[in-house]
XYZ file of C-alpha atoms in Angstrom:
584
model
C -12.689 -5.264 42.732
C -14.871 -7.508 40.419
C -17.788 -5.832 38.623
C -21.019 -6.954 40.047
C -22.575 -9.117 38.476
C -26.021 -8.014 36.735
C -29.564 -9.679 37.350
C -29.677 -12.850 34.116
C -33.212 -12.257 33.635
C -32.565 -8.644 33.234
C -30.338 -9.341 30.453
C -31.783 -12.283 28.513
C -35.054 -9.876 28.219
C -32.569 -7.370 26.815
C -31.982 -10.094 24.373
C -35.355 -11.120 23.173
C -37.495 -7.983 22.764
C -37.160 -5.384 19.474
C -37.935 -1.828 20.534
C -38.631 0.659 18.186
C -34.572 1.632 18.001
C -33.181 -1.617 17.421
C -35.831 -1.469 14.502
C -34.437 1.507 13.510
C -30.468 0.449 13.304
C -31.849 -2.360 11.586
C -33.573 -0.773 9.072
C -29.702 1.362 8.994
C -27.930 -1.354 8.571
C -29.713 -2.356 5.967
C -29.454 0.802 3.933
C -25.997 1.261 4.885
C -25.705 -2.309 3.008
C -27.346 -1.303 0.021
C -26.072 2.221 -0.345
C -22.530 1.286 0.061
C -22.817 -1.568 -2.053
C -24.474 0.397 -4.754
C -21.348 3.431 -4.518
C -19.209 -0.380 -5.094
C -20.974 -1.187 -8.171
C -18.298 0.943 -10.474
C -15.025 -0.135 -8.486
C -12.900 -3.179 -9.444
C -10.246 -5.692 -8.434
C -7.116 -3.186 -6.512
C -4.052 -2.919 -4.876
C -3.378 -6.142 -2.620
C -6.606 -8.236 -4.480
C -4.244 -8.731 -7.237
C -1.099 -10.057 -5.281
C -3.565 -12.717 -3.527
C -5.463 -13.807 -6.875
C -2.219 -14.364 -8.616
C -0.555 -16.380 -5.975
C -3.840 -18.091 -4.151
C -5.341 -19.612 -7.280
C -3.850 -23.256 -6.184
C -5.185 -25.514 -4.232
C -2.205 -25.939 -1.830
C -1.717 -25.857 2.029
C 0.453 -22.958 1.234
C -1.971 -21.174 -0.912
C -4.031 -21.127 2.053
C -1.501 -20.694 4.764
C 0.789 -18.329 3.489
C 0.752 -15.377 5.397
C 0.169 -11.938 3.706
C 1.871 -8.385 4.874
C 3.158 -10.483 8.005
C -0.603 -11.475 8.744
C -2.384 -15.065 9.166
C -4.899 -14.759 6.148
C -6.478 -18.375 6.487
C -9.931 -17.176 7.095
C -9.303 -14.447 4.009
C -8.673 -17.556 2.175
C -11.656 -19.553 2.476
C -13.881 -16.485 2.485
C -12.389 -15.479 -1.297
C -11.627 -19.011 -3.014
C -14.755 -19.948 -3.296
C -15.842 -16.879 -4.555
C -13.173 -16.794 -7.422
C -14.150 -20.391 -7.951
C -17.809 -19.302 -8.859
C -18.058 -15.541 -9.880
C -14.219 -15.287 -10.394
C -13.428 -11.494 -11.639
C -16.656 -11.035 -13.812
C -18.107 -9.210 -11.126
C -16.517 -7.403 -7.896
C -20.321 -6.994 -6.164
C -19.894 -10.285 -4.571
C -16.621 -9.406 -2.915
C -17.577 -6.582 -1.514
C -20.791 -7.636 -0.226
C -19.220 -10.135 1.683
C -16.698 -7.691 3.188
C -19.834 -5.345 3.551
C -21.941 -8.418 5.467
C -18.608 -8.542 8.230
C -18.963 -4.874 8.607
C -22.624 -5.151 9.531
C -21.837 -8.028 11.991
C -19.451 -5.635 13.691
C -21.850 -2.991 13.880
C -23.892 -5.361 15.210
C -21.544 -6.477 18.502
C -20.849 -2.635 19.024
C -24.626 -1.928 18.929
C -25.419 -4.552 20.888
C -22.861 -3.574 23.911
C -23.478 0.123 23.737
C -27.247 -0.741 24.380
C -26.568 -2.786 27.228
C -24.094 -0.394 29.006
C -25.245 3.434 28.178
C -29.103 2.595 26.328
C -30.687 2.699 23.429
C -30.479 5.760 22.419
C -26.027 5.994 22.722
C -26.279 3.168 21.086
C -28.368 3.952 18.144
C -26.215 7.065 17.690
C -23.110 4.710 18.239
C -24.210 2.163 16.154
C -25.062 4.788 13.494
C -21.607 6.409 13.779
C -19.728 3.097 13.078
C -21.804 2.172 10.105
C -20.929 4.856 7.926
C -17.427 5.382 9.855
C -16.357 7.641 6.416
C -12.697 8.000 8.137
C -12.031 4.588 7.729
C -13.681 4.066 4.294
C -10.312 2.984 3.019
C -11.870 -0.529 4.677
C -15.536 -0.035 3.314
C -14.693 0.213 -0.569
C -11.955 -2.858 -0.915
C -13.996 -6.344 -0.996
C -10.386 -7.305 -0.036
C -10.573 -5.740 3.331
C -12.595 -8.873 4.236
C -9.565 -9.731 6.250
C -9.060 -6.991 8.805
C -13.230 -6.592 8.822
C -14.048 -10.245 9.931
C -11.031 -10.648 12.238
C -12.542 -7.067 13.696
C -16.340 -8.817 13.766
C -14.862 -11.770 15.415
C -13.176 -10.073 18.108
C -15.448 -7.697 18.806
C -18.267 -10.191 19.354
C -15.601 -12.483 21.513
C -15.062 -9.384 23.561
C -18.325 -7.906 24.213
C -19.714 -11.223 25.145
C -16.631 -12.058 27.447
C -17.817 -8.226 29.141
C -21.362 -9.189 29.154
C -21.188 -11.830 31.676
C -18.860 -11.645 34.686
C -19.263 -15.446 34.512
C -19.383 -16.235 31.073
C -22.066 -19.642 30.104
C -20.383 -19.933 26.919
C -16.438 -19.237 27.321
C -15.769 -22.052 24.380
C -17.970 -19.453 22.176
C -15.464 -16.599 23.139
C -12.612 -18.797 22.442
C -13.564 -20.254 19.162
C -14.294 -16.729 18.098
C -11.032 -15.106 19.209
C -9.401 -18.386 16.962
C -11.589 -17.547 13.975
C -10.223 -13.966 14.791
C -6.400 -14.300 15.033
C -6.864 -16.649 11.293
C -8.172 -13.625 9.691
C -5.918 -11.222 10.607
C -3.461 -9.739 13.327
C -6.241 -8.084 14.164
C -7.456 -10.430 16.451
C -3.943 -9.832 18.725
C -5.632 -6.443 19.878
C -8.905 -8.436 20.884
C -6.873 -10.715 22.917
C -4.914 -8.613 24.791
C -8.268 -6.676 25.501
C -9.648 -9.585 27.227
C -6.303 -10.634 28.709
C -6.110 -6.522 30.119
C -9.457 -7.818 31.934
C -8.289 -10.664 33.389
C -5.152 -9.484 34.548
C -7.334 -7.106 36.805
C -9.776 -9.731 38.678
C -9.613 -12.315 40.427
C -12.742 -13.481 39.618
C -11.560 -13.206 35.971
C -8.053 -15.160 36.343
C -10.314 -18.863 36.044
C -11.636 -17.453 32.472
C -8.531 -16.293 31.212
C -8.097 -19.660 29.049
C -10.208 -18.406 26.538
C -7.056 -16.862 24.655
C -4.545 -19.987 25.084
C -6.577 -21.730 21.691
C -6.194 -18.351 20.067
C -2.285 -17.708 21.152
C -1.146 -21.422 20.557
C -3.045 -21.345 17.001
C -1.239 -18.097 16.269
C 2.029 -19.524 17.350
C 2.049 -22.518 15.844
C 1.555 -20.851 12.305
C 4.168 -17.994 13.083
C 6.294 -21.499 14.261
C 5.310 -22.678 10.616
C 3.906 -21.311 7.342
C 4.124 -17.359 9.347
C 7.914 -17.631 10.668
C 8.936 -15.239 8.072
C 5.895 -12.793 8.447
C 8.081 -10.498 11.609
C 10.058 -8.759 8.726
C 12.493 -6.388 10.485
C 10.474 -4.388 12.748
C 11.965 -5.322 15.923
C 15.221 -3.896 14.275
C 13.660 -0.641 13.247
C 12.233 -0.141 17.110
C 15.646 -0.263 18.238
C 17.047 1.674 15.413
C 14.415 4.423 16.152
C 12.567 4.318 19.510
C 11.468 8.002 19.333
C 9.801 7.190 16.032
C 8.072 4.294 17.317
C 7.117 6.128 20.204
C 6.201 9.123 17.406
C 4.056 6.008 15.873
C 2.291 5.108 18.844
C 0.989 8.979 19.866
C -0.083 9.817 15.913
C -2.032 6.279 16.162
C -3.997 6.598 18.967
C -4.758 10.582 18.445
C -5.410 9.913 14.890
C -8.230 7.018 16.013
C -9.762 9.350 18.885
C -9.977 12.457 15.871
C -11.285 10.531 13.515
C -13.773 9.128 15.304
C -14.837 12.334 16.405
C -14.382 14.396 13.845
C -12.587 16.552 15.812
C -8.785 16.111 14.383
C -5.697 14.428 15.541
C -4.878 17.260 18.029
C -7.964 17.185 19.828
C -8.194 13.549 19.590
C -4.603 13.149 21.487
C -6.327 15.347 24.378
C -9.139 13.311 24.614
C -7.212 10.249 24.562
C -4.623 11.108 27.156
C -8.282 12.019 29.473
C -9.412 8.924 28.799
C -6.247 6.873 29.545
C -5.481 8.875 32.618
C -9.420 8.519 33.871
C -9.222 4.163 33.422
C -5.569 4.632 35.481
C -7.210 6.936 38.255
C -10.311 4.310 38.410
C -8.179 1.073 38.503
C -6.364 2.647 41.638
C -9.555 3.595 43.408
C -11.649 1.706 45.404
C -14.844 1.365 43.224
C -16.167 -1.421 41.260
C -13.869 -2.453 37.863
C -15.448 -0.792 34.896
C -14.148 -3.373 32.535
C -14.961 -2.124 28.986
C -13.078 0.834 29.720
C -9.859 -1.571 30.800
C -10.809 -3.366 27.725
C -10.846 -0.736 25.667
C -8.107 0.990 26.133
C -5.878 -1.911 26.903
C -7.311 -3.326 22.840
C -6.637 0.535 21.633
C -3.088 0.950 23.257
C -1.776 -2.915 22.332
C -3.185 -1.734 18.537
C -0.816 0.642 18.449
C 2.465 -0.836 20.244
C 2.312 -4.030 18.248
C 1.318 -2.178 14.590
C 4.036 0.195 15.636
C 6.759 -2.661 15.794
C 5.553 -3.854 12.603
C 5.930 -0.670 10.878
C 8.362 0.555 12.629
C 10.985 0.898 9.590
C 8.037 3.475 7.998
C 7.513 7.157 8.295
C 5.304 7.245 11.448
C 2.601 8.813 9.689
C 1.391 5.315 8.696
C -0.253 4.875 12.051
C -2.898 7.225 10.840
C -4.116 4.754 7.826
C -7.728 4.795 7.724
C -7.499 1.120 8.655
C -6.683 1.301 11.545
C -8.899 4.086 12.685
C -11.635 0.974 11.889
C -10.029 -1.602 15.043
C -9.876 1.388 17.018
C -13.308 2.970 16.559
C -14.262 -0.439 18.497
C -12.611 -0.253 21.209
C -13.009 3.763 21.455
C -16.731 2.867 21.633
C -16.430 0.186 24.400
C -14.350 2.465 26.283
C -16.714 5.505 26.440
C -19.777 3.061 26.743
C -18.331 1.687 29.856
C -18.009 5.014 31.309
C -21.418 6.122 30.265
C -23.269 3.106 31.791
C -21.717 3.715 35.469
C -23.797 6.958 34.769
C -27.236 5.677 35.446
C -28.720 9.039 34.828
C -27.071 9.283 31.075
C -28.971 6.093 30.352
C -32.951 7.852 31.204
C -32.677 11.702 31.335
C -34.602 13.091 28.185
C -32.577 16.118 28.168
C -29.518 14.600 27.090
C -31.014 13.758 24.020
C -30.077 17.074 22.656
C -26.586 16.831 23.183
C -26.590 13.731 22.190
C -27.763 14.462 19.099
C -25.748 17.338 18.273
C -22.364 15.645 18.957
C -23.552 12.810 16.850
C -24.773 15.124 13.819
C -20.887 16.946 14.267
C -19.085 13.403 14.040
C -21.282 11.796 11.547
C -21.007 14.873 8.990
C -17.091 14.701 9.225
C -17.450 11.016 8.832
C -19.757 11.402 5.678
C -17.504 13.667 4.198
C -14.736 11.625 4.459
C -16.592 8.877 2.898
C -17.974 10.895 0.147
C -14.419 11.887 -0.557
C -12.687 8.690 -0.456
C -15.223 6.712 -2.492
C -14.273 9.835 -5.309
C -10.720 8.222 -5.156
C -11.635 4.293 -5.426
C -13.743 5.516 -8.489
C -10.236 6.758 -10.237
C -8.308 4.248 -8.809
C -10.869 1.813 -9.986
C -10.900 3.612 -13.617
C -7.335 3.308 -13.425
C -6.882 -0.147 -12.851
C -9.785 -1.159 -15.512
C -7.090 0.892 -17.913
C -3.781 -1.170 -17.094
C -5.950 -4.030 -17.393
C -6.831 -3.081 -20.819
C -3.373 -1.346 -21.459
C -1.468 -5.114 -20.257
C -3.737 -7.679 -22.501
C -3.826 -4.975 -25.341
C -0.120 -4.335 -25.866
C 1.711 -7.057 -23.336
C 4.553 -8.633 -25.491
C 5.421 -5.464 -27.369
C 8.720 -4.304 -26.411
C 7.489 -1.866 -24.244
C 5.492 -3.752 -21.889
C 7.632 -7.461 -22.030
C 5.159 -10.175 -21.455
C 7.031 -11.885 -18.900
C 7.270 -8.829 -16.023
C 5.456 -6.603 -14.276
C 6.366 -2.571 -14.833
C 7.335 -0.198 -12.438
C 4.590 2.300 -12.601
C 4.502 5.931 -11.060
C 1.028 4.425 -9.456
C 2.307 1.931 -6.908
C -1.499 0.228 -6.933
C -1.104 -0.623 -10.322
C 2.435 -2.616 -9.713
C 0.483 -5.614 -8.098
C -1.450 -6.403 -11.341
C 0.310 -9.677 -12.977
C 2.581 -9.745 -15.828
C 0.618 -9.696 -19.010
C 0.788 -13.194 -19.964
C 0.357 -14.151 -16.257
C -2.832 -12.137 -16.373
C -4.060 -13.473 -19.447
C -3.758 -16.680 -17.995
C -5.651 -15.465 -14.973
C -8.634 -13.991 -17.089
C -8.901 -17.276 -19.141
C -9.657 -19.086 -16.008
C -11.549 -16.770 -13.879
C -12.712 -14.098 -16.564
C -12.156 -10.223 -16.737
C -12.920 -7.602 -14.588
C -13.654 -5.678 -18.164
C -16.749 -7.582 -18.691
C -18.894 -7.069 -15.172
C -21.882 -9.105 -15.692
C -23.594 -8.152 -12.722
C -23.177 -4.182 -13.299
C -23.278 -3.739 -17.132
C -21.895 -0.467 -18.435
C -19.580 0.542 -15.645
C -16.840 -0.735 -17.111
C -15.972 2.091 -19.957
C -12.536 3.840 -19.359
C -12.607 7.701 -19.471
C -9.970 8.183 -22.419
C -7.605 10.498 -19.965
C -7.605 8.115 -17.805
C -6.340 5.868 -20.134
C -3.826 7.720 -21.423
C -2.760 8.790 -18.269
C -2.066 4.623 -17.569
C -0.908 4.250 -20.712
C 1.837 6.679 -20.142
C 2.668 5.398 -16.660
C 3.157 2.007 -17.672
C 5.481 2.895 -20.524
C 6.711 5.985 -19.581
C 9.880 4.326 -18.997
C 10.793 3.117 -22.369
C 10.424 6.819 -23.568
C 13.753 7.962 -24.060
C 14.952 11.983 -24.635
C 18.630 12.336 -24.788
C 20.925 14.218 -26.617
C 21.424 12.882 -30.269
C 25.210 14.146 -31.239
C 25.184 12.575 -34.204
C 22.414 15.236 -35.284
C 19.475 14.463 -37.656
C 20.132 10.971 -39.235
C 19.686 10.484 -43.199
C 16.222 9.823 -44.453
C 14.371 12.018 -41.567
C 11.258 13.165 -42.793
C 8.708 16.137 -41.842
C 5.887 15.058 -39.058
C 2.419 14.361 -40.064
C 0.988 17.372 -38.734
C -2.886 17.128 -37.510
C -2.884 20.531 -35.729
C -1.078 23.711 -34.143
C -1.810 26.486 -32.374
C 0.087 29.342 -31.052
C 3.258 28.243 -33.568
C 3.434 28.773 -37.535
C 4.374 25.662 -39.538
C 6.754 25.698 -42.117
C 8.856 23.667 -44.350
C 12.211 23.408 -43.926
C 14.258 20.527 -45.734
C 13.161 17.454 -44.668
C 11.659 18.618 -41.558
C 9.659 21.408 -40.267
C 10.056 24.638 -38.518
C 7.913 26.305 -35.525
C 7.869 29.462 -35.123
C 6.036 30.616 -31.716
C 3.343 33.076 -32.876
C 0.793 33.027 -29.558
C 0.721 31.927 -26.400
C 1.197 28.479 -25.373
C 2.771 27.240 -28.882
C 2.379 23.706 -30.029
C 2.069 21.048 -32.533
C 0.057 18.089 -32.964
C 1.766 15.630 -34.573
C 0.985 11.601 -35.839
C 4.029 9.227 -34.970
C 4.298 5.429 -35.798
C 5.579 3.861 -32.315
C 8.845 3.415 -31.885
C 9.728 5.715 -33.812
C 11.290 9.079 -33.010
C 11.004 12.862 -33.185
C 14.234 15.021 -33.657
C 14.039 18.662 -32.719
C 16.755 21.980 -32.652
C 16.264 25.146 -31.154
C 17.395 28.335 -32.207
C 17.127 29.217 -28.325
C 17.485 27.645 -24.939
C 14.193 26.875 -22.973
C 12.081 24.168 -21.714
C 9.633 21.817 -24.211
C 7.252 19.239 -23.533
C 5.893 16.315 -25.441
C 2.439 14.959 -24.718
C 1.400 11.393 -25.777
C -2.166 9.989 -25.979
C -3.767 7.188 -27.921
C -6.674 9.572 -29.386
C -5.792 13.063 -29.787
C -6.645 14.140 -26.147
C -3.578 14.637 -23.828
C -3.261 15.530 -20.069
C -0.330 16.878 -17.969
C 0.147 13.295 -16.460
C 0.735 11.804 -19.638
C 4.128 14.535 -20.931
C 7.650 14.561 -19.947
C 9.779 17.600 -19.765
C 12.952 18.857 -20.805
C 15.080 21.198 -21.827
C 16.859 21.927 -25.073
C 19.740 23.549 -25.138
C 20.440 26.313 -28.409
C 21.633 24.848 -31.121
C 21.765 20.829 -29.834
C 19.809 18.539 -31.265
C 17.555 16.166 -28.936
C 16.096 12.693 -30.221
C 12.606 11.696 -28.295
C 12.006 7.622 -29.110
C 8.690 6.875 -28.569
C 7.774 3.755 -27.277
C 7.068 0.940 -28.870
C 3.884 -0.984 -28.440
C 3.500 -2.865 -31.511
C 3.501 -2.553 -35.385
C 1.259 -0.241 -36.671
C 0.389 1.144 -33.528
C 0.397 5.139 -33.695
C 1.050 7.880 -31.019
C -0.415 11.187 -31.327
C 2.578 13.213 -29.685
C 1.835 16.972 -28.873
C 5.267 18.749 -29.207
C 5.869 22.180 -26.798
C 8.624 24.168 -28.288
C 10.429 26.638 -26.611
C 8.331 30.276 -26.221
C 11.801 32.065 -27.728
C 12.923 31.279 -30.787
C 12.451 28.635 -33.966
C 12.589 24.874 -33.483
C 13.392 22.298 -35.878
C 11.537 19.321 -35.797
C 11.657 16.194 -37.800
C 11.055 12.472 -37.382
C 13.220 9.206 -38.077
C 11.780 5.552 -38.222
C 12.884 2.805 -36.039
């Protein structure tokens, strides 16, 4: 049966007046805005951003066609270019208040529909929960997230106002959305197939079901076009591995009931496998249709199955991404909304309040942790990429970091950051992320972190072998800036450690390129440490062993003449070492 249709005056007045809550998520949203943007002001350009500002600087129908990670990115596209026109990389505020603006809009269409079904005060403590949803932060501290967050907006506000009215005024406003949607991202599948779970149920419904054929034939005729390659393999991988896509499918939808929560994946897949079974056991009574509960679950199932064929060639653990714990959270809140307004007694008994409130204190504290936590990452992953920046245009076109290629790093962020000349040419047209005008002083580098970078990015070129040739001709003795734990003395042309203390080890000054030749009385493990400045960290060393009597050669790399490592050498605990150094 058709859900009855509601008195129109009833709900235009719903539309018009403020009360003292919908002040109040107001005045939320708006500090949400500001606080999050103000945790932004020290990250930078990451991951992905690079990949689309070094291919989408043209002016092309491909540049803004193209599809990225399999998805239609159009709307992406003319969200960022003008941006990168105007502020360019000077500043990363802009970015991620415009990503932060779609959030609020979504907030805004889940509000909005959680007051109408269950009240004000579910939805205020809805509302709240998706604001400062910390378990999908991943979304909330990338300006380039833009994507999956206005496709999600758009949807959302398609959906809820195809639920609102059993016989929707404006269906072309529904459609138009669901288009702007499905051009943003594949997010806007999910939406679709919620309002195509709705109309599959009613009759009634059947007559409005063409407000997906503008978003489905857009969507094809791109995947027909710029998008045919955007599929990859995944239909391949489902086949190859159904029990992992099935796998995929359970740790995605428990993962986006836990988080939500707070309550953890295990919990979660209870509660969703209640709330699956209850929409099966209503659409097979007699009853009226709750349909924001067949919307919702139909939008949080279809997530998962269609992500799932995507990914399916992944570890399964993938479907519990903080991402898409964000599409999810809207549907989850539909869903339980739905159920809560056939309640009519949930929506004005005072004594809920308490409960209420005490299941939205639990969620939201999990939620804040996670978001304290995660923006504690973006911080170092921001530091890090402000370091390869630096690292790239400092030393790019020294043989260890060739001008013309990106380096494999052991961050895989970091590998989406251009070649250096590539990324010189980038910052000469759109300026640096270094230099952020709008947020002076965030920009420094902590020196570890540097280092740290430093060493990933040329870690590669740093060669240890075995040197059976033995010392060459001409090696000399190490400058020597400290020790501790080790006595120093000449020997020849080189110098000899002996381990006096605990953790022995020299400090030594090396021209790069050049390299350090050590022999050890004794078996055992060494380490060398590199750092630009004296200060080293387990991240940037390599380890080894040196076998008694053999002598080992450690070529440092090469960034440049006259550029200088400080190299920290770890001899063996047992026994003398012999170490010298040879030039290039």
């Amino acid at each position: 049966m058709d859900q009855p249709v509601r008195d129109g005056r009833a709900l235009g007045r719903v539309g018009r007046r403020l009360s003292a809550l919908d002040v109040a998520f107001i005045a939320a949203a708006i500090l949400t805005f500001v606080a999050l943007l103000y945790l932004g002001r020290v990250l930078t350009f990451f991951h992905d951003e690079w990949f689309f500002i070094d291919t989408r600087l043209g002016w092309s129908l491909e540049a803004f066609m193209a599809p990225h990670n399999e998805h239609w990115v159009l709307g992406m596209v003319l969200f960022w270019k003008p941006l990168l026109a105007t502020v360019g990389l000077s500043s990363y505020l802009p970015y991620l208040a415009l990503m932060l603006a779609a959030h609020l809009a979504t907030a805004a269409a889940v509000y909005w529909w959680l007051r109408r079904q269950a009240g004000g005060y579910v939805a205020f403590c809805g509302g709240l929960l998706f604001l400062l949803l910390g378990t999908a932060s991943e979304v909330l501290y990338q300006g380039f997230t833009v994507n999956l967050v206005a496709s999600t907006a758009a949807g959302a506000w398609a959906l809820v106002l195809f639920l609102a009215d059993p016989v929707p005024r404006r269906p072309w406003l529904v459609a138009l959305l669901l288009v702007v949607s499905i051009a943003t991202s594949g997010a806007g599948l999910f939406f679709m197939a919620a309002i195509g779970g709705v109309v599959a149920i009613g009759p009634r419904r059947l007559r409005q079901g063409w407000v997906v054929i503008p978003a489905a034939a857009a969507y094809l005729g791109w995947l027909l076009t710029y998008g045919r390659n955007s599929l990859g393999g995944g239909a391949a991988g489902l086949l190859a591995d159904p029990e992992g896509y099935l796998e995929y499918i359970r740790l995605g939808v428990a993962h986006a009931v836990g988080s939500l929560t707070g309550l953890g994946t295990e919990i979660g897949f209870v509660l969703a496998v209640l709330l699956v079974v209850a929409t099966i056991a209503h659409l097979l009574g007699s009853g009226p249709v709750l349909e924001g509960a067949v919307a919702g679950v139909t939008g949080l199932l279809i997530q998962f199955v269609l992500t799932g064929i995507a990914r399916a060639e992944e570890d399964p653990g993938q479907a519990e991404a903080p991402r898409y714990g964000y599409m999810a959270a809207v549907f989850l809140l539909v869903a339980v909304s739905a159920w809560l307004g056939s309640r009519p007694r949930l929506r004005r008994a005072r004594r809920d309040l308490l409960p209420l409130a005490a299941i939205t204190a639990v969620t939201l504290a999990a939620n804040l942790l996670a978001l304290a936590h995660q923006h504690a990452l973006y911080v170092v992953r921001a530091d890090e990429t402000r370091a390869a920046v630096t690292v790239l245009t400092t030393y790019g076109g020294s043989p260890a970091i060739p001008a013309d290629r990106r380096l494999a790093t052991q961050s895989g962020f970091l590998q989406n950051i251009p070649a250096p000349d590539r990324l010189r040419e980038i910052i000469a047209a759109l300026g640096s992320p270094l230099d952020d005008v709008l947020v002076p002083g965030t920009t420094p580098v902590p020196q570890d972190v540097m280092d740290r970078v430093l060493f990933s990015l040329v870690g590669g070129s740093l060669q240890i072998s075995a040197a059976p040739g033995g010392v060459p001709a001409g090696a000399t003795a190490p400058a020597v800036r400290s020790s501790s734990g080790v006595a120093v003395e000449p020997d020849g042309s080189c110098l000899r450690l002996i381990p006096t203390g605990p953790d022995p080890h020299v400090v030594t000054v090396v021209t790069a390129g050049s390299s350090l030749y050590a022999r050890a009385e004794r078996a055992g493990g060494a380490q060398l440490f590199l750092s630009t400045a004296g200060t080293f960290t387990e991240l940037a060393s390599a380890r080894f062993d040196l076998a008694a009597g053999s002598v080992f050669r450690m070529t440092l790399p090469d960034l440049g003449s006259g550029f200088q490592w400080f190299a920290r050498f770890d001899p063996p605990a047992d026994g003398a070492t012999l170490v010298c150094l040879a030039s290039a």
